[in-house]
């Protein structure tokens, strides 16, 4: 007896498989059959940085960077003149420098602390010698700073003593004495002793102005002369030599 399938009923496998899965053409084969679709080509990568911008944007960016660079150099130049020691350029444009610096960019420091000296200071000494015939001979002034300078000049390995001993001793003395040559505390007395020992050693090493005898007293002084302004400057500098003479010290 043959069973008949009811009309309108479909087998189960027909609901689970599509016509393409039942041996027909798949989607790829159908596309190849109908004609290949155009393939999307990825765009070429953009060049990094400013080179990747269009021409108008590159021009605008270059102008902006140039303006920032000029402003930065201008700012650094004015700050440098503000913190640098007083000079011809800073004096001439003081109003412009102060107008730029204050109050937003005010600086509470200086490029040099303390500012470099703009003076030549020479330390000179002389001695009184008691000769064998009991005469008291006063020698001429000897420029001890010039002697140190001559020893340093053209020397490949100048000694620390020749460079700094006398100069630092004089700075030590002037920093611990008032205008009347009165010492301020124990440091003042110590500076006198230190400077006296240096002067005696220098004067007795080569003889006190050629006089034979015993050094009984010494005297020191400083000769200060301002460094003249350069030829291109309109600044006027007093180049006269000023002396600071210390009292006689007994050896």
Tab-separated table of C-alpha atoms in Angstrom:
chain	number	residue	atom	x	y	z
A	1	UNK	CA	0.000	0.000	0.000
A	2	UNK	CA	1.474	3.282	-1.087
A	3	UNK	CA	1.076	6.246	1.177
A	4	UNK	CA	0.517	9.558	-0.417
A	5	UNK	CA	1.871	12.811	0.979
A	6	UNK	CA	-0.753	15.344	1.774
A	7	UNK	CA	-0.942	18.197	-0.605
A	8	UNK	CA	0.772	21.307	0.676
A	9	UNK	CA	3.209	19.410	2.849
A	10	UNK	CA	6.919	19.641	2.129
A	11	UNK	CA	9.664	17.418	3.349
A	12	UNK	CA	11.648	18.546	6.338
A	13	UNK	CA	14.940	18.792	4.480
A	14	UNK	CA	13.420	21.314	2.130
A	15	UNK	CA	12.853	23.750	4.983
A	16	UNK	CA	16.395	23.417	6.311
A	17	UNK	CA	18.340	23.839	3.083
A	18	UNK	CA	18.206	26.634	0.584
A	19	UNK	CA	18.181	25.986	-3.105
A	20	UNK	CA	21.803	26.990	-3.326
A	21	UNK	CA	22.694	24.499	-0.608
A	22	UNK	CA	20.890	21.793	-2.480
A	23	UNK	CA	23.413	21.635	-5.203
A	24	UNK	CA	22.747	25.011	-6.823
A	25	UNK	CA	25.283	27.845	-7.276
A	26	UNK	CA	26.520	29.593	-4.167
A	27	UNK	CA	26.650	33.374	-3.887
A	28	UNK	CA	30.272	33.655	-4.990
A	29	UNK	CA	29.621	31.565	-8.070
A	30	UNK	CA	26.559	33.649	-8.856
A	31	UNK	CA	28.551	36.882	-8.620
A	32	UNK	CA	31.186	35.485	-10.911
A	33	UNK	CA	28.527	34.446	-13.251
A	34	UNK	CA	26.778	37.794	-13.261
A	35	UNK	CA	30.032	39.727	-13.497
A	36	UNK	CA	32.694	40.588	-10.921
A	37	UNK	CA	31.859	43.565	-8.693
A	38	UNK	CA	34.442	46.415	-8.498
A	39	UNK	CA	36.889	46.007	-5.643
A	40	UNK	CA	37.334	49.055	-3.280
A	41	UNK	CA	40.982	50.151	-3.368
A	42	UNK	CA	42.124	51.568	0.027
A	43	UNK	CA	43.295	55.196	-0.159
A	44	UNK	CA	47.039	55.827	-0.023
A	45	UNK	CA	48.252	56.819	3.457
A	46	UNK	CA	48.676	60.587	4.057
A	47	UNK	CA	52.177	61.926	4.543
A	48	UNK	CA	52.934	62.667	8.202
A	49	UNK	CA	53.279	66.199	9.571
A	50	UNK	CA	52.856	69.393	7.632
A	51	UNK	CA	53.628	67.631	4.353
A	52	UNK	CA	50.294	65.841	4.593
A	53	UNK	CA	48.333	69.087	4.575
A	54	UNK	CA	47.069	70.851	1.537
A	55	UNK	CA	49.002	73.794	0.151
A	56	UNK	CA	46.903	76.553	1.800
A	57	UNK	CA	47.115	74.862	5.188
A	58	UNK	CA	50.873	74.383	4.809
A	59	UNK	CA	51.330	78.089	4.143
A	60	UNK	CA	49.206	79.041	7.154
A	61	UNK	CA	51.062	76.589	9.411
A	62	UNK	CA	54.478	77.833	8.265
A	63	UNK	CA	53.494	81.443	8.929
A	64	UNK	CA	52.174	80.536	12.392
A	65	UNK	CA	55.367	78.654	13.322
A	66	UNK	CA	57.500	81.531	12.071
A	67	UNK	CA	55.536	84.018	14.173
A	68	UNK	CA	55.923	81.820	17.272
A	69	UNK	CA	59.675	81.489	16.693
A	70	UNK	CA	60.123	85.252	16.293
A	71	UNK	CA	58.063	85.935	19.436
A	72	UNK	CA	60.078	83.385	21.430
A	73	UNK	CA	63.407	84.883	20.318
A	74	UNK	CA	62.157	88.388	21.105
A	75	UNK	CA	61.032	87.320	24.579
A	76	UNK	CA	64.307	85.539	25.365
A	77	UNK	CA	66.351	88.526	24.167
A	78	UNK	CA	64.468	90.969	26.405
A	79	UNK	CA	64.662	88.641	29.414
A	80	UNK	CA	68.406	88.248	28.828
A	81	UNK	CA	68.901	92.026	28.761
A	82	UNK	CA	66.812	92.331	31.927
A	83	UNK	CA	68.817	89.820	33.970
A	84	UNK	CA	72.228	90.666	32.482
A	85	UNK	CA	74.518	93.245	34.088
A	86	UNK	CA	73.878	96.845	33.134
A	87	UNK	CA	75.310	97.560	29.695
A	88	UNK	CA	74.985	100.049	26.860
A	89	UNK	CA	72.173	98.209	25.088
A	90	UNK	CA	70.060	97.666	28.200
A	91	UNK	CA	70.473	101.303	29.222
A	92	UNK	CA	69.479	102.579	25.784
A	93	UNK	CA	66.304	100.476	25.619
A	94	UNK	CA	65.470	100.390	29.330
A	95	UNK	CA	61.918	101.668	28.802
A	96	UNK	CA	61.052	99.032	26.218
A	97	UNK	CA	62.622	96.231	28.302
A	98	UNK	CA	60.776	97.229	31.472
A	99	UNK	CA	57.501	97.596	29.561
A	100	UNK	CA	57.796	94.019	28.276
A	101	UNK	CA	59.052	92.414	31.489
A	102	UNK	CA	56.812	94.057	34.093
A	103	UNK	CA	54.611	92.784	35.577
A	104	UNK	CA	53.944	89.479	33.783
A	105	UNK	CA	57.549	88.380	33.193
A	106	UNK	CA	59.292	89.906	36.201
A	107	UNK	CA	62.513	88.113	37.184
A	108	UNK	CA	63.955	88.050	40.706
A	109	UNK	CA	67.400	86.800	39.722
A	110	UNK	CA	70.407	88.079	37.803
A	111	UNK	CA	72.603	86.374	35.256
A	112	UNK	CA	75.682	86.933	37.417
A	113	UNK	CA	75.649	87.015	41.197
A	114	UNK	CA	77.411	89.205	41.982
A	115	UNK	CA	77.739	91.153	38.744
A	116	UNK	CA	81.189	90.939	37.165
A	117	UNK	CA	83.595	93.725	38.029
A	118	UNK	CA	83.917	96.558	35.555
A	119	UNK	CA	87.018	97.904	37.241
A	120	UNK	CA	90.686	97.052	37.308
A	121	UNK	CA	91.894	96.844	40.914
A	122	UNK	CA	95.614	96.579	41.564
A	123	UNK	CA	97.034	95.909	45.030
A	124	UNK	CA	100.289	97.720	45.747
A	125	UNK	CA	102.594	97.524	48.759
A	126	UNK	CA	105.676	99.206	50.159
A	127	UNK	CA	107.887	98.645	53.193
A	128	UNK	CA	109.954	100.556	55.685
A	129	UNK	CA	113.315	98.924	56.257
A	130	UNK	CA	115.656	99.395	59.199
A	131	UNK	CA	119.147	99.339	57.729
A	132	UNK	CA	122.320	98.138	59.404
A	133	UNK	CA	123.345	101.716	60.170
A	134	UNK	CA	120.011	102.288	61.930
A	135	UNK	CA	118.394	104.305	59.171
A	136	UNK	CA	114.683	103.963	58.313
A	137	UNK	CA	114.248	103.687	54.554
A	138	UNK	CA	110.820	103.794	52.914
A	139	UNK	CA	110.655	101.876	49.673
A	140	UNK	CA	108.660	102.657	46.555
A	141	UNK	CA	105.257	101.203	45.807
A	142	UNK	CA	105.340	97.775	44.184
A	143	UNK	CA	102.433	96.613	42.056
A	144	UNK	CA	101.891	93.104	43.418
A	145	UNK	CA	98.907	92.490	41.114
A	146	UNK	CA	101.015	93.303	38.057
A	147	UNK	CA	103.654	90.823	39.208
A	148	UNK	CA	101.011	88.119	39.520
A	149	UNK	CA	99.677	89.004	36.084
A	150	UNK	CA	103.127	88.752	34.540
A	151	UNK	CA	103.602	85.314	36.100
A	152	UNK	CA	100.259	84.089	34.738
A	153	UNK	CA	100.563	85.533	31.236
A	154	UNK	CA	101.614	82.977	28.606
A	155	UNK	CA	101.748	80.252	31.254
A	156	UNK	CA	100.110	76.969	30.308
A	157	UNK	CA	99.686	75.907	33.932
A	158	UNK	CA	99.430	79.022	36.129
A	159	UNK	CA	99.336	78.393	39.833
A	160	UNK	CA	96.251	78.980	41.933
A	161	UNK	CA	98.299	81.207	44.254
A	162	UNK	CA	99.309	83.564	41.473
A	163	UNK	CA	95.754	83.768	40.181
A	164	UNK	CA	93.671	84.145	43.306
A	165	UNK	CA	95.625	84.506	46.552
A	166	UNK	CA	96.193	88.265	46.546
A	167	UNK	CA	92.880	89.085	44.900
A	168	UNK	CA	90.843	87.012	47.325
A	169	UNK	CA	92.792	88.386	50.303
A	170	UNK	CA	91.984	91.945	49.248
A	171	UNK	CA	88.299	91.077	48.735
A	172	UNK	CA	88.303	89.474	52.187
A	173	UNK	CA	89.739	92.648	53.710
A	174	UNK	CA	87.403	95.104	51.979
A	175	UNK	CA	84.382	92.984	52.836
A	176	UNK	CA	85.177	93.037	56.549
A	177	UNK	CA	86.225	96.705	57.006
A	178	UNK	CA	84.355	99.986	56.776
A	179	UNK	CA	85.481	103.154	55.001
A	180	UNK	CA	87.519	104.192	58.047
A	181	UNK	CA	89.452	100.884	57.884
A	182	UNK	CA	87.861	99.651	61.086
A	183	UNK	CA	87.417	95.871	61.250
A	184	UNK	CA	84.026	94.290	61.851
A	185	UNK	CA	84.519	91.529	64.388
A	186	UNK	CA	87.002	88.686	64.356
A	187	UNK	CA	86.848	88.259	60.590
A	188	UNK	CA	88.188	91.774	60.172
A	189	UNK	CA	91.198	91.015	62.354
A	190	UNK	CA	91.753	87.748	60.545
A	191	UNK	CA	91.658	89.462	57.151
A	192	UNK	CA	94.283	91.975	58.296
A	193	UNK	CA	96.577	89.196	59.471
A	194	UNK	CA	96.123	87.261	56.227
A	195	UNK	CA	96.790	90.272	53.988
A	196	UNK	CA	99.796	91.329	56.082
A	197	UNK	CA	101.431	87.913	55.825
A	198	UNK	CA	100.997	87.864	52.042
A	199	UNK	CA	102.495	91.335	51.658
A	200	UNK	CA	105.469	90.579	53.899
A	201	UNK	CA	106.164	87.369	52.011
A	202	UNK	CA	106.087	89.172	48.665
A	203	UNK	CA	108.253	92.089	49.792
A	204	UNK	CA	110.916	90.002	51.534
A	205	UNK	CA	111.144	87.398	48.781
A	206	UNK	CA	112.852	89.817	46.358
A	207	UNK	CA	114.096	92.425	48.818
A	208	UNK	CA	112.341	95.579	49.912
A	209	UNK	CA	113.235	97.952	47.110
A	210	UNK	CA	116.835	96.799	47.192
A	211	UNK	CA	117.509	98.085	50.703
A	212	UNK	CA	119.474	95.839	53.016
A	213	UNK	CA	117.991	95.511	56.456
A	214	UNK	CA	114.974	94.354	58.349
A	215	UNK	CA	111.392	95.141	57.332
A	216	UNK	CA	109.709	96.843	60.273
A	217	UNK	CA	106.508	98.155	58.724
A	218	UNK	CA	104.468	97.661	55.582
A	219	UNK	CA	101.672	99.568	53.912
A	220	UNK	CA	99.185	98.542	51.256
A	221	UNK	CA	96.885	100.416	48.942
A	222	UNK	CA	94.566	99.671	46.048
A	223	UNK	CA	94.570	101.458	42.715
A	224	UNK	CA	91.110	101.302	41.141
A	225	UNK	CA	90.474	102.331	37.564
A	226	UNK	CA	87.221	101.813	35.679
A	227	UNK	CA	87.315	99.834	32.441
A	228	UNK	CA	86.766	102.332	29.595
A	229	UNK	CA	83.667	102.021	27.442
A	230	UNK	CA	84.120	100.531	23.960
A	231	UNK	CA	84.740	102.838	21.037
A	232	UNK	CA	81.279	102.286	19.533
A	233	UNK	CA	79.491	103.209	22.778
A	234	UNK	CA	78.313	106.699	23.712
A	235	UNK	CA	78.732	105.934	27.400
A	236	UNK	CA	81.181	108.131	29.253
A	237	UNK	CA	83.375	106.437	31.831
A	238	UNK	CA	85.555	108.051	34.443
A	239	UNK	CA	88.906	106.332	33.915
A	240	UNK	CA	90.775	108.217	36.625
A	241	UNK	CA	92.686	106.069	39.089
A	242	UNK	CA	91.454	106.184	42.682
A	243	UNK	CA	93.579	104.994	45.592
A	244	UNK	CA	92.544	103.429	48.874
A	245	UNK	CA	95.504	103.656	51.210
A	246	UNK	CA	95.682	101.527	54.347
A	247	UNK	CA	97.554	102.538	57.505
A	248	UNK	CA	101.049	101.296	58.267
A	249	UNK	CA	101.196	97.868	59.841
A	250	UNK	CA	104.012	96.804	62.116
A	251	UNK	CA	105.588	93.513	61.154
